[in-house]
Short mmCIF file of C-alpha atoms in Angstrom, two decimals:
data_model
loop_
_atom_site.label_atom_id
_atom_site.label_comp_id
_atom_site.label_asym_id
_atom_site.label_seq_id
_atom_site.Cartn_x
_atom_site.Cartn_y
_atom_site.Cartn_z
CA MET A 1 16.93 -12.84 23.51
CA LYS A 2 13.84 -13.82 21.51
CA ILE A 3 13.63 -12.91 17.81
CA LEU A 4 10.44 -12.63 15.75
CA THR A 5 10.75 -12.75 11.96
CA LEU A 6 7.92 -11.97 9.56
CA VAL A 7 7.50 -14.16 6.49
CA ARG A 8 5.51 -13.04 3.44
CA GLN A 9 4.81 -15.36 0.51
CA VAL A 10 5.08 -13.86 -2.98
CA PRO A 11 5.35 -15.12 -6.59
CA ASP A 12 8.82 -16.14 -7.71
CA ALA A 13 10.59 -13.37 -9.62
CA GLU A 14 10.56 -15.51 -12.79
CA ALA A 15 6.88 -16.47 -12.46
CA ARG A 16 4.21 -15.16 -14.83
CA VAL A 17 1.09 -13.91 -13.10
CA LYS A 18 -2.38 -13.36 -14.53
CA VAL A 19 -5.55 -11.55 -13.53
CA SER A 20 -8.81 -13.46 -13.26
CA GLY A 21 -11.80 -11.16 -12.88
CA ASP A 22 -10.72 -8.51 -10.40
CA ARG A 23 -8.04 -10.61 -8.65
CA VAL A 24 -4.50 -11.76 -9.32
CA ASP A 25 -4.75 -15.50 -10.00
CA LEU A 26 -1.85 -17.34 -8.33
CA ASP A 27 -3.06 -20.87 -9.08
CA GLY A 28 -0.14 -22.82 -10.51
CA THR A 29 2.29 -19.97 -9.77
CA THR A 30 5.54 -20.76 -7.94
CA LEU A 31 5.43 -18.99 -4.56
CA VAL A 32 8.46 -18.28 -2.36
CA ILE A 33 9.44 -16.32 0.74
CA ASP A 34 9.68 -12.61 -0.01
CA GLY A 35 13.37 -11.95 -0.70
CA MET A 36 13.61 -9.09 1.81
CA ASP A 37 12.00 -11.19 4.54
CA GLU A 38 14.40 -14.03 3.74
CA TYR A 39 17.30 -11.72 4.61
CA GLY A 40 15.61 -11.13 7.96
CA VAL A 41 15.28 -14.87 8.64
CA GLU A 42 18.92 -15.46 7.70
CA GLU A 43 20.15 -12.63 9.91
CA ALA A 44 18.26 -14.04 12.90
CA LEU A 45 20.02 -17.37 12.36
CA ARG A 46 23.42 -15.69 12.04
CA LEU A 47 22.91 -13.73 15.25
CA ARG A 48 22.29 -17.01 17.05
CA GLU A 49 25.29 -18.69 15.43
CA GLY A 50 27.45 -15.69 16.34
CA ASP A 51 26.73 -16.25 20.05
CA GLY A 52 24.25 -13.41 20.20
CA ASN A 53 22.58 -15.10 23.20
CA VAL A 54 19.50 -15.93 21.12
CA GLU A 55 17.08 -18.11 23.06
CA GLU A 56 14.51 -18.67 20.31
CA ILE A 57 13.63 -17.61 16.75
CA VAL A 58 9.95 -17.55 15.78
CA ALA A 59 8.59 -17.01 12.25
CA LEU A 60 5.20 -15.34 11.80
CA ALA A 61 3.00 -15.40 8.70
CA VAL A 62 -0.47 -13.99 8.08
CA GLY A 63 -2.33 -15.34 5.06
CA PRO A 64 -4.11 -18.27 3.41
CA LYS A 65 -3.32 -21.94 3.95
CA LYS A 66 -0.63 -22.03 1.23
CA VAL A 67 1.50 -19.58 3.27
CA GLU A 68 2.33 -22.60 5.41
CA ASP A 69 4.85 -23.60 2.69
CA ALA A 70 6.82 -20.39 3.27
CA LEU A 71 6.86 -21.06 7.01
CA ARG A 72 8.09 -24.61 6.41
CA THR A 73 10.95 -23.16 4.37
CA ALA A 74 11.85 -20.82 7.26
CA LEU A 75 11.75 -23.77 9.67
CA ALA A 76 14.01 -25.75 7.32
CA MET A 77 16.46 -22.84 7.28
CA GLY A 78 16.73 -23.13 11.07
CA VAL A 79 13.89 -21.19 12.69
CA ASP A 80 12.74 -22.89 15.93
CA ARG A 81 8.98 -22.65 15.51
CA ALA A 82 6.33 -20.85 13.50
CA ILE A 83 2.97 -19.11 13.95
CA HIS A 84 0.47 -19.07 11.09
CA ILE A 85 -2.54 -16.79 11.37
CA GLU A 86 -4.63 -18.35 8.64
CA THR A 87 -6.97 -15.99 6.79
CA ASP A 88 -7.99 -15.07 3.26
CA GLU A 89 -8.43 -11.47 4.37
CA ARG A 90 -6.06 -8.98 2.75
CA PHE A 91 -4.23 -6.63 5.12
CA ASP A 92 -2.47 -3.37 4.36
CA ALA A 93 0.87 -2.74 6.06
CA VAL A 94 -0.50 -0.52 8.82
CA SER A 95 -3.26 -3.00 9.75
CA LEU A 96 -0.83 -5.93 9.64
CA SER A 97 1.45 -4.07 12.07
CA LYS A 98 -1.29 -4.48 14.71
CA ILE A 99 -0.91 -8.26 14.47
CA VAL A 100 2.89 -8.08 14.48
CA ALA A 101 2.83 -5.92 17.62
CA GLN A 102 0.36 -8.18 19.42
CA VAL A 103 2.37 -11.32 18.61
CA ALA A 104 5.62 -9.62 19.67
CA GLN A 105 4.12 -8.68 23.04
CA SER A 106 2.56 -12.10 23.70
CA GLU A 107 5.78 -13.90 22.75
CA GLY A 108 8.05 -11.68 24.84
CA THR A 109 10.03 -10.68 21.76
CA ASP A 110 13.20 -8.59 22.05
CA LEU A 111 13.97 -8.12 18.36
CA ILE A 112 11.77 -8.04 15.24
CA LEU A 113 13.42 -8.68 11.88
CA LEU A 114 11.47 -8.13 8.66
CA GLY A 115 11.96 -7.06 5.07
CA GLY A 116 12.57 -3.43 4.28
CA GLN A 117 10.07 -3.48 1.42
CA GLU A 118 7.55 -6.21 0.71
CA ALA A 119 7.32 -7.27 -2.93
CA ASP A 120 3.58 -7.93 -2.99
CA TRP A 121 2.49 -4.43 -1.93
CA ASP A 122 5.72 -2.50 -2.65
CA SER A 123 5.56 -0.79 0.75
CA GLN A 124 8.15 0.14 3.37
CA ALA A 125 5.57 0.94 6.05
CA LEU A 126 5.37 -2.31 8.04
CA GLY A 127 8.59 -1.92 10.04
CA ALA A 128 7.87 1.69 11.00
CA ALA A 129 4.22 0.99 11.86
CA SER A 130 5.14 -2.01 14.03
CA ALA A 131 7.80 -0.01 15.89
CA GLU A 132 5.36 2.85 16.48
CA ARG A 133 2.71 0.54 17.95
CA LEU A 134 5.24 -1.03 20.30
CA GLY A 135 7.03 2.20 21.16
CA TRP A 136 10.34 0.62 20.09
CA PRO A 137 13.21 2.17 18.12
CA GLN A 138 13.57 1.04 14.52
CA LEU A 139 16.52 0.89 12.13
CA THR A 140 15.77 0.55 8.42
CA TRP A 141 17.70 -0.76 5.40
CA THR A 142 20.29 -2.47 7.59
CA ASN A 143 23.41 -3.93 5.98
CA GLU A 144 25.40 -4.86 9.11
CA LEU A 145 24.17 -6.09 12.50
CA LYS A 146 25.77 -7.16 15.80
CA VAL A 147 24.38 -7.93 19.26
CA GLU A 148 26.28 -7.51 22.52
CA GLY A 149 24.14 -8.15 25.59
CA ASP A 150 21.08 -5.93 25.25
CA THR A 151 22.77 -3.57 22.78
CA LEU A 152 22.30 -3.76 19.03
CA SER A 153 24.83 -2.09 16.73
CA GLY A 154 25.51 -2.00 13.02
CA ARG A 155 25.21 0.11 9.88
CA HIS A 156 22.34 1.06 7.62
CA ASP A 157 21.67 3.08 4.48
CA VAL A 158 20.40 6.66 4.71
CA ASP A 159 19.75 9.34 2.09
CA ASP A 160 23.29 10.72 2.41
CA GLY A 161 25.04 7.34 2.31
CA ASN A 162 25.67 4.91 5.16
CA GLU A 163 25.81 5.47 8.92
CA GLY A 164 26.53 3.48 12.06
CA PHE A 165 24.03 3.03 14.88
CA LYS A 166 23.74 1.65 18.40
CA VAL A 167 20.43 1.00 20.16
CA THR A 168 19.19 -0.76 23.28
CA LEU A 169 16.80 -3.68 22.78
CA PRO A 170 13.91 -4.19 22.15
CA ALA A 171 13.97 -2.89 18.59
CA VAL A 172 12.62 -3.36 15.07
CA ILE A 173 15.09 -3.93 12.22
CA THR A 174 14.33 -4.02 8.49
CA ALA A 175 16.63 -6.05 6.25
CA GLN A 176 17.80 -5.58 2.69
CA GLN A 177 20.00 -7.17 0.05
CA GLY A 178 23.64 -6.98 1.14
CA LEU A 179 22.95 -7.74 4.80
CA ASN A 180 23.71 -11.42 4.17
CA GLU A 181 23.35 -14.27 1.71
CA PRO A 182 20.43 -16.54 2.72
CA ARG A 183 21.22 -20.23 3.01
CA TYR A 184 19.47 -23.01 1.14
CA PRO A 185 17.62 -25.53 3.33
CA THR A 186 19.37 -28.91 3.29
CA LEU A 187 17.42 -32.15 2.91
CA PRO A 188 18.05 -33.22 6.56
CA ASN A 189 16.80 -29.84 7.77
CA ILE A 190 13.75 -30.05 5.51
CA MET A 191 12.88 -33.37 7.14
CA LYS A 192 13.48 -31.95 10.65
CA ALA A 193 11.23 -28.97 9.83
CA LYS A 194 8.25 -31.31 9.46
CA LYS A 195 8.52 -32.12 13.18
CA LYS A 196 8.87 -28.52 14.37
CA GLU A 197 5.94 -26.66 15.87
CA LEU A 198 3.75 -24.72 13.43
CA ARG A 199 0.96 -23.15 15.47
CA LYS A 200 -2.29 -22.19 13.80
CA ASP A 201 -4.05 -19.12 15.23
CA GLU A 202 -7.51 -17.79 14.39
CA LEU A 203 -7.65 -14.22 13.09
CA GLY A 204 -10.50 -13.56 15.54
CA SER A 205 -8.10 -13.91 18.47
CA TYR A 206 -6.39 -10.67 17.40
CA ASP A 207 -7.74 -7.14 17.64
CA VAL A 208 -7.44 -6.06 14.02
CA GLN A 209 -9.53 -5.01 11.04
CA PRO A 210 -8.21 -4.11 7.55
CA ALA A 211 -8.06 -0.34 7.10
CA VAL A 212 -7.90 -0.48 3.30
CA LYS A 213 -10.62 -2.08 1.17
CA TYR A 214 -9.29 -4.10 -1.77
CA LEU A 215 -11.26 -3.34 -4.94
CA GLY A 216 -9.48 -5.09 -7.80
CA ALA A 217 -6.29 -5.66 -9.76
CA GLU A 218 -4.97 -5.31 -13.29
CA ILE A 219 -1.71 -6.04 -15.06
CA GLN A 220 -0.31 -3.06 -16.90
CA THR A 221 0.86 -3.85 -20.41
CA ARG A 222 2.19 -1.73 -23.23
CA ALA A 223 1.39 -2.63 -26.82
CA ARG A 224 4.33 -3.11 -29.17
CA LEU A 225 4.58 -0.51 -31.94
CA ASN A 226 6.32 -2.96 -34.32
CA ARG A 227 8.13 -0.19 -36.18
CA MET A 228 10.75 -1.32 -38.71
CA ILE A 229 13.74 0.94 -39.39
CA ASP A 230 15.60 0.81 -42.68
CA GLY A 231 19.27 0.48 -41.81
CA LYS A 232 20.72 1.19 -45.26
CA ASP A 233 21.46 4.77 -44.26
CA PRO A 234 22.89 4.68 -40.70
CA GLN A 235 22.48 8.42 -40.18
CA ALA A 236 18.85 8.42 -41.27
CA ALA A 237 18.15 5.27 -39.24
CA ALA A 238 19.57 6.88 -36.09
CA GLU A 239 17.46 10.00 -36.60
CA GLN A 240 14.33 7.90 -37.18
CA LEU A 241 15.02 5.85 -34.07
CA LEU A 242 15.44 8.98 -31.94
CA ASP A 243 12.21 10.41 -33.36
CA LEU A 244 10.28 7.21 -32.50
CA LEU A 245 11.71 7.04 -28.98
CA ARG A 246 10.97 10.71 -28.36
CA ASN A 247 7.57 11.19 -30.01
CA GLU A 248 5.89 7.77 -30.04
CA ALA A 249 7.42 5.70 -27.25
CA LYS A 250 7.93 8.92 -25.23
CA VAL A 251 10.87 7.49 -23.32
CA LEU A 252 13.18 10.36 -24.26
CA ALA A 253 12.66 14.05 -23.52
#
């Protein structure tokens, strides 16, 4: 079985981002693998370690040169090789699914693992769009996974709770928190990752064009009201606080 994992690179959750002109300026910002995608990488490694008859794990990233760092992290975690389609072009989830599908077909992939919701565009569409292009079944928000031969089984979250599933490969699976706990790359594995294959592909070798035109970005902020409440009379202070929350902050109905 061959597994393809998608790797997105996003700002660290603790990082402060800024807007320069009409773009988010990431210069000097700490960038990491998208947390959801990291669960997908870890699950691919665990399927191989659990004797899931995994022949190869390939990590795919589409983005600028700095995305190579995220791929190196995936390689240090244990991925066998990586493919970097280097471009400064911005792709929406549906357009990106064209690339994912083309890579999956050319690589002879049996299983695609990716994040259930990417942090940079807050979308859940990539898994579904990729599965639709390939004509494969998809299971979303997975929190348990097992492979036996060409059969994939496990559990995933649905609107009414949690349900079990069983599907014949090939398939697309989206990962989420709770599926596993991603490992930290060790120093020996970081050194080994430098010798692993990281293939660079030209965007022009893929049949894809962005469907959504990116116009600009802004960071939403809310000004502080700086209201001081006199606490000498607790009852009056509570009433004033409720009035401010309801009528000025408008966070209470």
